[in-house]
Short mmCIF file of C-alpha atoms in Angstrom, two decimals:
data_model
loop_
_atom_site.label_atom_id
_atom_site.label_comp_id
_atom_site.label_asym_id
_atom_site.label_seq_id
_atom_site.Cartn_x
_atom_site.Cartn_y
_atom_site.Cartn_z
CA MET A 306 -0.02 0.02 -0.02
CA THR A 307 1.21 3.53 -0.71
CA THR A 308 0.46 7.01 0.31
CA ASP A 309 2.35 9.04 -2.32
CA ALA A 310 1.43 9.98 -5.92
CA ASN A 311 1.27 6.28 -6.52
CA PHE A 312 -2.01 4.53 -6.17
CA THR A 313 -3.23 1.02 -5.41
CA GLY A 314 -6.22 -0.97 -6.52
CA ASP A 315 -7.05 -4.50 -7.40
CA PRO A 316 -4.49 -7.26 -7.86
CA SER A 317 -4.42 -6.78 -11.64
CA PRO A 318 -1.38 -5.03 -13.07
CA LEU A 319 -1.56 -1.36 -14.06
CA VAL A 320 -0.06 -2.53 -17.39
CA SER A 321 0.31 -6.19 -17.83
CA VAL A 322 2.07 -7.73 -20.76
CA LEU A 323 2.21 -9.00 -21.92
CA GLY A 324 2.78 -6.24 -19.48
CA LEU A 325 5.04 -3.47 -18.86
CA ILE A 326 3.99 -2.43 -15.53
CA LYS A 327 3.25 -5.67 -13.89
CA SER A 328 2.83 -4.01 -10.55
CA PRO A 329 0.50 -5.69 -8.09
CA ASP A 330 -2.41 -3.71 -6.67
CA LEU A 331 -2.37 -1.21 -9.49
CA MET A 332 0.77 0.51 -8.28
CA ILE A 333 3.02 3.09 -9.85
CA GLY A 334 5.51 3.08 -7.05
CA SER A 335 6.61 1.29 -4.07
CA THR A 336 4.60 -1.47 -2.45
CA GLU A 337 4.88 -1.77 1.20
CA VAL A 338 4.44 1.57 2.85
CA PRO A 339 1.95 1.78 5.71
CA LEU A 340 -1.09 4.07 5.55
CA PHE A 341 -1.49 7.00 7.81
CA GLU A 342 -3.81 6.18 10.67
CA GLU A 343 -5.31 9.59 10.96
CA GLU A 344 -8.98 9.58 9.91
CA ASP A 345 -8.68 12.68 7.81
CA MET A 346 -5.76 11.25 5.63
CA CYS A 347 -6.37 9.97 2.16
CA THR A 348 -6.22 6.21 1.57
CA PRO A 349 -4.80 4.79 -1.67
CA LEU A 350 -8.17 3.21 -2.55
CA ASN A 351 -10.14 6.40 -2.12
CA ILE A 352 -11.08 7.52 -5.64
CA SER A 353 -12.21 10.90 -4.39
CA CYS A 354 -8.97 11.49 -2.54
CA ALA A 355 -8.02 15.05 -1.87
CA CYS A 356 -4.34 14.83 -1.03
CA HIS A 357 -1.54 12.55 0.16
CA THR A 358 0.99 14.27 2.37
CA ASP A 359 3.98 11.92 2.10
CA TYR A 360 5.90 10.56 -0.79
CA SER A 361 6.90 6.88 -0.56
CA SER A 362 10.01 5.70 -2.32
CA TYR A 363 10.39 2.89 -4.81
CA GLU A 364 12.21 -0.36 -3.84
CA GLY A 365 15.93 -0.27 -4.59
CA LEU A 366 15.69 -3.09 -7.06
CA GLU A 367 13.20 -1.09 -9.06
CA ARG A 368 15.36 2.00 -9.11
CA VAL A 369 18.29 0.02 -10.40
CA PHE A 370 16.75 -2.13 -13.05
CA LEU A 371 13.76 0.03 -14.17
CA GLY A 372 15.62 3.28 -13.72
CA LEU A 373 19.38 3.08 -14.33
CA VAL A 374 19.33 -0.08 -16.49
CA ALA A 375 16.14 0.50 -18.46
CA VAL A 376 16.78 4.04 -19.52
CA PRO A 377 19.70 3.31 -21.94
CA VAL A 378 17.92 0.20 -23.19
CA ILE A 379 14.81 2.32 -23.99
CA MET A 380 16.87 4.96 -25.75
CA PHE A 381 18.61 2.32 -27.87
CA GLY A 382 15.31 0.58 -28.56
CA ILE A 383 13.57 3.75 -29.83
CA LEU A 384 16.49 4.59 -32.15
CA ALA A 385 16.56 0.95 -33.37
CA ASN A 386 12.80 0.75 -33.96
CA VAL A 387 12.67 4.08 -35.78
CA THR A 388 15.49 2.87 -37.97
CA SER A 389 13.61 -0.39 -38.59
CA MET A 390 10.50 1.48 -39.56
CA ARG A 391 12.43 3.54 -42.15
CA ILE A 392 14.12 0.33 -43.50
CA PHE A 393 10.95 -1.77 -43.82
CA THR A 394 9.13 1.03 -45.55
CA HIS A 395 11.93 1.65 -48.02
CA ARG A 396 10.84 0.77 -51.58
CA ILE A 397 13.27 -2.17 -51.71
CA MET A 398 11.78 -3.71 -48.58
CA SER A 399 8.07 -2.67 -48.87
CA GLY A 400 7.56 -4.91 -52.00
CA SER A 401 7.14 -7.84 -49.60
CA SER A 402 3.97 -7.62 -47.64
CA ILE A 403 5.45 -9.50 -44.71
CA ASN A 404 7.66 -6.46 -44.05
CA TRP A 405 4.47 -4.40 -43.45
CA TYR A 406 3.88 -6.40 -40.24
CA LEU A 407 7.44 -5.74 -39.25
CA ALA A 408 7.14 -2.03 -39.84
CA VAL A 409 4.01 -1.83 -37.78
CA LEU A 410 5.60 -3.99 -35.13
CA SER A 411 8.57 -1.59 -34.92
CA ALA A 412 6.13 1.31 -34.62
CA SER A 413 4.19 -0.33 -31.76
CA ASP A 414 7.39 -1.29 -29.97
CA THR A 415 8.48 2.38 -30.28
CA LEU A 416 5.22 3.47 -28.55
CA ILE A 417 5.67 0.80 -25.87
CA LEU A 418 9.23 2.12 -25.10
CA PHE A 419 8.13 5.75 -25.27
CA SER A 420 5.23 5.28 -22.83
CA ALA A 421 7.32 2.89 -20.66
CA PHE A 422 9.91 5.67 -20.31
CA PHE A 423 7.43 8.04 -18.79
CA VAL A 424 5.44 5.50 -16.67
CA LEU A 425 8.22 3.14 -15.59
CA SER A 426 11.67 4.53 -15.91
CA LEU A 427 11.36 8.35 -15.55
CA PRO A 428 9.95 8.38 -11.90
CA ARG A 429 12.49 5.84 -10.66
CA PHE A 430 15.33 7.60 -12.46
CA GLY A 431 14.09 10.94 -11.08
CA GLU A 432 13.91 9.53 -7.62
CA TYR A 433 17.43 8.13 -7.85
CA LEU A 434 18.71 11.59 -8.77
CA THR A 435 16.28 13.33 -6.39
CA TRP A 436 15.13 15.19 -9.48
CA TRP A 437 11.47 15.48 -8.44
CA ARG A 438 10.47 17.35 -11.54
CA ALA A 439 10.91 14.05 -13.39
CA ASN A 440 8.37 12.36 -11.16
CA TYR A 441 6.02 15.29 -11.53
CA ILE A 442 6.08 14.86 -15.31
CA SER A 443 5.70 11.16 -15.07
CA TYR A 444 2.64 11.25 -12.82
CA SER A 445 1.09 14.07 -14.92
CA VAL A 446 1.13 12.08 -18.19
CA THR A 447 0.52 8.64 -16.73
CA PRO A 448 -3.27 8.51 -17.35
CA CYS A 449 -2.68 9.07 -21.10
CA MET A 450 0.49 7.04 -21.35
CA TYR A 451 -1.13 4.16 -19.57
CA GLY A 452 -3.74 3.78 -22.22
CA LEU A 453 -1.26 4.28 -25.01
CA MET A 454 1.03 1.60 -23.59
CA MET A 455 -1.82 -0.92 -23.30
CA THR A 456 -2.90 -0.19 -26.91
CA ALA A 457 0.69 -0.53 -28.26
CA GLN A 458 1.27 -3.71 -26.36
CA THR A 459 -1.82 -5.37 -27.80
CA CYS A 460 -0.80 -4.18 -31.29
CA SER A 461 2.70 -5.60 -30.78
CA VAL A 462 1.31 -8.94 -29.58
CA PHE A 463 -1.01 -9.32 -32.56
CA MET A 464 1.45 -8.05 -35.17
CA THR A 465 3.67 -10.89 -33.93
CA VAL A 466 0.77 -13.27 -34.33
CA GLY A 467 -0.14 -11.82 -37.73
CA VAL A 468 3.33 -12.31 -39.13
CA SER A 469 3.28 -15.93 -37.90
CA VAL A 470 -0.06 -16.45 -39.67
CA HIS A 471 1.32 -14.88 -42.83
CA ARG A 472 4.45 -17.03 -42.77
CA TYR A 473 2.52 -20.20 -41.98
CA ILE A 474 0.39 -19.78 -45.10
CA GLY A 475 3.45 -18.91 -47.25
CA VAL A 476 5.43 -21.90 -46.08
CA CYS A 477 2.85 -24.57 -45.47
CA HIS A 478 0.41 -23.67 -48.25
CA PRO A 479 2.70 -22.11 -50.86
CA TYR A 480 0.35 -22.75 -53.73
CA LYS A 481 -2.60 -20.94 -52.04
CA SER A 482 -0.51 -18.06 -50.70
CA VAL A 483 -1.07 -15.95 -53.81
CA GLU A 484 -4.86 -16.42 -53.52
CA TRP A 485 -5.02 -16.06 -49.73
CA LEU A 486 -2.51 -13.23 -49.29
CA PRO A 487 -3.05 -10.49 -51.93
CA LYS A 488 -1.73 -7.15 -50.76
CA LYS A 489 -5.23 -5.68 -50.36
CA ARG A 490 -6.24 -8.50 -48.01
CA VAL A 491 -2.97 -8.19 -46.07
CA THR A 492 -3.66 -4.45 -45.68
CA THR A 493 -7.20 -5.10 -44.49
CA PHE A 494 -5.91 -7.70 -42.04
CA ILE A 495 -3.38 -5.33 -40.56
CA ILE A 496 -5.84 -2.46 -40.29
CA GLY A 497 -8.24 -4.91 -38.57
CA LEU A 498 -5.64 -5.84 -35.94
CA LEU A 499 -4.79 -2.23 -35.27
CA THR A 500 -8.57 -1.43 -34.94
CA PHE A 501 -9.08 -4.27 -32.51
CA SER A 502 -6.14 -3.15 -30.49
CA VAL A 503 -7.53 0.29 -30.08
CA ILE A 504 -11.16 -0.86 -29.34
CA PHE A 505 -10.00 -3.47 -26.85
CA ASN A 506 -8.03 -0.92 -24.84
CA THR A 507 -10.49 2.01 -25.13
CA THR A 508 -11.46 1.78 -21.39
CA ARG A 509 -7.83 1.85 -20.31
CA PHE A 510 -7.83 5.59 -20.92
CA PHE A 511 -10.51 5.91 -18.27
CA GLU A 512 -8.94 3.82 -15.49
CA VAL A 513 -6.58 6.29 -13.97
CA HIS A 514 -6.95 10.02 -13.08
CA ILE A 515 -5.16 12.74 -11.25
CA SER A 516 -7.20 13.57 -8.16
CA ASN A 517 -5.06 16.53 -7.03
CA VAL A 518 -1.62 18.13 -6.92
CA CYS A 519 -0.40 17.67 -3.34
CA TYR A 520 2.52 19.02 -1.29
CA ARG A 521 4.76 16.14 -0.01
CA GLU A 522 6.25 17.10 3.24
CA ASN A 523 9.12 14.59 3.23
CA ILE A 524 10.52 15.82 -0.12
CA ASP A 525 9.33 19.45 0.03
CA TYR A 526 7.68 19.22 -3.41
CA TYR A 527 4.29 19.27 -4.96
CA MET A 528 3.32 16.00 -6.71
CA PRO A 529 0.24 14.85 -8.63
CA SER A 530 -1.87 12.27 -6.80
CA LEU A 531 -2.85 9.27 -9.08
CA GLN A 532 -6.00 7.43 -8.24
CA PRO A 533 -7.97 4.57 -9.92
CA THR A 534 -11.29 5.69 -11.35
CA ALA A 535 -14.68 4.27 -10.39
CA LEU A 536 -14.46 2.16 -13.54
CA ARG A 537 -11.25 0.58 -12.49
CA MET A 538 -12.61 -0.29 -9.05
CA ASN A 539 -15.86 -1.71 -10.40
CA ASP A 540 -16.02 -5.32 -9.37
CA LEU A 541 -17.87 -6.55 -12.50
CA TYR A 542 -15.45 -4.68 -14.87
CA ARG A 543 -12.43 -6.22 -12.99
CA GLN A 544 -13.89 -9.67 -13.02
CA ILE A 545 -14.89 -9.68 -16.80
CA PHE A 546 -11.99 -7.66 -18.24
CA PHE A 547 -9.01 -8.73 -16.07
CA GLY A 548 -10.27 -12.12 -14.98
CA TRP A 549 -11.28 -13.39 -18.41
CA ALA A 550 -11.03 -11.14 -21.37
CA TYR A 551 -7.44 -9.87 -20.80
CA THR A 552 -6.09 -13.33 -19.91
CA ILE A 553 -7.68 -14.95 -22.94
CA VAL A 554 -6.91 -12.16 -25.47
CA MET A 555 -3.33 -11.30 -24.38
CA TYR A 556 -2.04 -14.67 -23.17
CA VAL A 557 -4.02 -17.82 -24.09
CA VAL A 558 -4.80 -17.05 -27.73
CA PRO A 559 -1.49 -15.51 -28.74
CA PHE A 560 0.71 -18.05 -27.06
CA THR A 561 -1.32 -20.93 -28.48
CA LEU A 562 -1.31 -19.57 -32.04
CA LEU A 563 2.42 -18.65 -31.86
CA ILE A 564 3.58 -22.12 -30.60
CA ALA A 565 1.27 -24.05 -33.05
CA LEU A 566 2.04 -21.99 -36.13
CA ASN A 567 5.74 -21.70 -35.74
CA SER A 568 6.07 -25.41 -34.87
CA MET A 569 4.58 -26.21 -38.17
CA VAL A 570 6.72 -23.61 -40.02
CA LEU A 571 9.86 -24.92 -38.43
CA SER A 572 8.95 -28.51 -39.39
CA ALA A 573 8.36 -27.35 -42.99
CA VAL A 574 11.80 -25.56 -42.97
CA ARG A 575 13.57 -28.73 -41.79
CA ARG A 576 11.84 -30.79 -44.49
CA SER A 577 12.84 -28.19 -47.09
CA ARG A 578 16.49 -28.25 -45.93
CA ARG A 579 16.62 -32.06 -46.17
CA MET A 580 15.15 -31.90 -49.68
CA HIS A 581 17.67 -29.23 -50.62
CA MET A 582 20.60 -31.35 -49.45
CA VAL A 583 19.37 -34.40 -51.45
CA SER A 584 19.13 -32.30 -54.62
CA GLN A 585 22.52 -30.70 -54.42
CA CYS A 586 23.58 -32.11 -57.76
CA GLY A 587 20.79 -30.60 -59.85
CA ALA A 588 21.22 -28.82 -63.04
CA GLU A 589 22.45 -25.16 -63.24
CA SER A 590 18.99 -24.14 -64.45
CA GLU A 591 17.79 -24.88 -60.95
CA GLU A 592 20.36 -22.68 -59.27
CA PHE A 593 17.99 -19.64 -59.22
CA SER A 594 15.25 -21.74 -57.66
CA LYS A 595 17.58 -23.05 -55.03
CA LYS A 596 18.73 -19.58 -54.23
CA ALA A 597 15.19 -18.35 -53.82
CA GLU A 598 14.40 -21.37 -51.57
CA ARG A 599 17.42 -20.61 -49.39
CA LYS A 600 16.20 -17.03 -49.05
CA GLU A 601 12.66 -18.20 -48.03
CA ARG A 602 14.19 -20.55 -45.40
CA GLN A 603 16.33 -17.68 -44.07
CA THR A 604 13.28 -15.42 -43.82
CA SER A 605 11.35 -18.19 -41.95
CA ILE A 606 14.10 -18.76 -39.50
CA MET A 607 14.36 -14.92 -38.90
CA LEU A 608 10.55 -14.69 -38.12
CA ILE A 609 10.67 -17.82 -35.88
CA SER A 610 13.59 -16.13 -34.06
CA ILE A 611 11.46 -13.10 -33.49
CA VAL A 612 8.70 -15.23 -32.03
CA LEU A 613 11.10 -17.19 -29.84
CA LEU A 614 12.53 -13.87 -28.50
CA PHE A 615 8.92 -12.72 -27.81
CA ILE A 616 8.02 -15.92 -25.97
CA ALA A 617 11.24 -15.99 -23.92
CA CYS A 618 10.75 -12.30 -22.75
CA ASN A 619 7.02 -12.63 -22.04
CA THR A 620 6.77 -16.09 -20.45
CA LEU A 621 7.54 -14.56 -17.08
CA ALA A 622 4.69 -12.18 -17.56
CA PHE A 623 2.35 -15.12 -18.10
CA VAL A 624 3.63 -16.59 -14.83
CA CYS A 625 3.07 -13.35 -13.10
CA ASN A 626 -0.48 -13.10 -14.46
CA ILE A 627 -1.27 -16.64 -13.14
CA MET A 628 0.15 -15.68 -9.73
CA GLU A 629 -2.02 -12.50 -9.74
CA ASN A 630 -5.18 -14.40 -10.59
CA MET A 631 -4.31 -16.74 -7.75
CA GLY A 632 -3.96 -13.87 -5.34
CA THR A 633 -0.26 -14.47 -4.72
CA GLU A 634 1.66 -11.61 -3.22
CA GLY A 635 4.98 -11.07 -1.46
CA ALA A 636 8.61 -10.24 -2.00
CA ILE A 637 9.20 -13.06 -4.53
CA TYR A 638 6.29 -11.84 -6.62
CA GLN A 639 7.49 -8.30 -6.44
CA THR A 640 10.98 -9.30 -7.62
CA LEU A 641 9.46 -11.30 -10.50
CA VAL A 642 7.42 -8.27 -11.49
CA THR A 643 10.47 -6.12 -11.74
CA PHE A 644 12.41 -8.51 -13.83
CA ASN A 645 9.31 -9.02 -16.04
CA ASN A 646 9.15 -5.25 -16.69
CA LEU A 647 12.70 -5.26 -17.76
CA LEU A 648 12.29 -8.24 -20.07
CA VAL A 649 9.43 -6.63 -21.87
CA ILE A 650 11.47 -3.46 -22.39
CA ILE A 651 14.33 -5.60 -23.72
CA ASN A 652 11.94 -7.54 -26.05
CA ALA A 653 10.66 -4.19 -27.54
CA SER A 654 14.22 -2.96 -28.01
CA CYS A 655 16.09 -6.00 -29.55
CA ASN A 656 14.34 -7.16 -32.67
CA ILE A 657 16.88 -5.22 -34.58
CA CYS A 658 19.53 -7.73 -33.61
CA VAL A 659 17.48 -10.57 -35.19
CA TYR A 660 16.99 -8.47 -38.40
CA MET A 661 20.74 -7.74 -38.63
CA LEU A 662 21.63 -11.41 -38.12
CA PHE A 663 19.24 -12.90 -40.74
CA SER A 664 18.51 -10.29 -43.40
CA GLY A 665 21.14 -9.25 -45.87
CA LYS A 666 18.87 -6.46 -47.28
CA TYR A 667 18.33 -5.10 -43.83
CA ARG A 668 22.08 -4.98 -43.12
CA MET A 669 22.69 -3.33 -46.51
CA LEU A 670 20.08 -0.59 -45.88
CA LEU A 671 21.27 -0.12 -42.33
CA ARG A 672 24.78 0.51 -43.62
CA TYR A 673 23.41 2.88 -46.25
CA TYR A 674 21.62 4.97 -43.63
CA LEU A 675 24.47 4.91 -41.12
CA PHE A 676 27.45 5.56 -43.44
CA CYS A 677 26.38 6.49 -46.96
CA ASP A 678 25.00 9.80 -48.14
CA TRP A 679 21.31 10.08 -48.67
CA SER A 680 21.54 11.30 -52.26
CA ARG A 681 19.77 9.79 -55.26
CA GLN A 682 23.01 8.33 -56.39
CA GLY A 683 23.54 6.55 -53.18
CA GLU A 684 20.10 5.01 -53.28
CA LEU A 685 20.63 3.87 -56.83
CA LEU A 686 23.86 2.15 -55.70
CA VAL A 687 22.04 0.34 -52.95
CA SER A 688 19.23 -0.73 -55.38
CA SER A 689 21.79 -2.13 -57.89
CA VAL A 690 23.58 -4.09 -55.21
CA LEU A 691 20.41 -5.61 -53.82
CA ASN A 692 18.87 -6.38 -57.22
#
């Protein structure tokens, strides 16, 4: 329980992952600070609270991992994802509709990191430096950033699912992929996923509000007081949305589809590799076909790697979600929550490493943007090399 600008509520996370702020009891802040006993003091669950008079600090582990460690990771991730968006929308890459998913995925990861900086890292970093203005800014924008983060998370999850569906059709049903995956249908599918992400998280923008700006005696600074709204505290809303809808939509369905689809893709890639080894002595006329087949396998492996990175970084969030639904609390749970937050930030920052490892075109365009001039002549040089 807290008495600062942070607030507490139900056992669901403020932002669950695949959740960035997997804080128990709806907390943006520390966890085990006793309430004031005076009757006229605000309680953290009072949605009409006037003011808290004390600021309670974050745990040391949170300040280190979500403040000092997470800030450079977020900065790197934002730059990497913006670069990926530019590369995947380049005319050389945008010809393949599967890169459209990756461009949107990079955009959603950018929004996750941007909002995570304000909600997760900035207040902890500010507290570490005793720069209270940072906490003030963080708490002021949290109601908006909270909804934005949840929407971006849902979008990121389902873009990962979408690219897996796309690749499954292309690898396991290659003769039907032209009919099933025309560019107009892919565009409609992506827009549908984006629309669903926004609609599913509409209520998130109405779960948190600033009840007041209060003077905190122990830090000698005015700080906004964040409180859950009446909607967030509604028992029926919490039971339906957090108990069932969120768990199914953000955990059960995505994890099931990702594991099933990518297992079949991996199996198809292995069969293709064995067939390729058997036919090594084919005629020269088949060389082009073999080269295209190798490229397709490389693309499949790259996308499977993205999914594996996603699952590895978000499995802990699934565990925390199960613990939440079981009502588990305590020091171990709090530690898992902190590491889960950091893993989700890392996941949103590190897809560029997979792209660089498996995509020759991506590496070429990255070198072009980092080291070459941006003239028409330079772009023609890149085009000639890649074609």
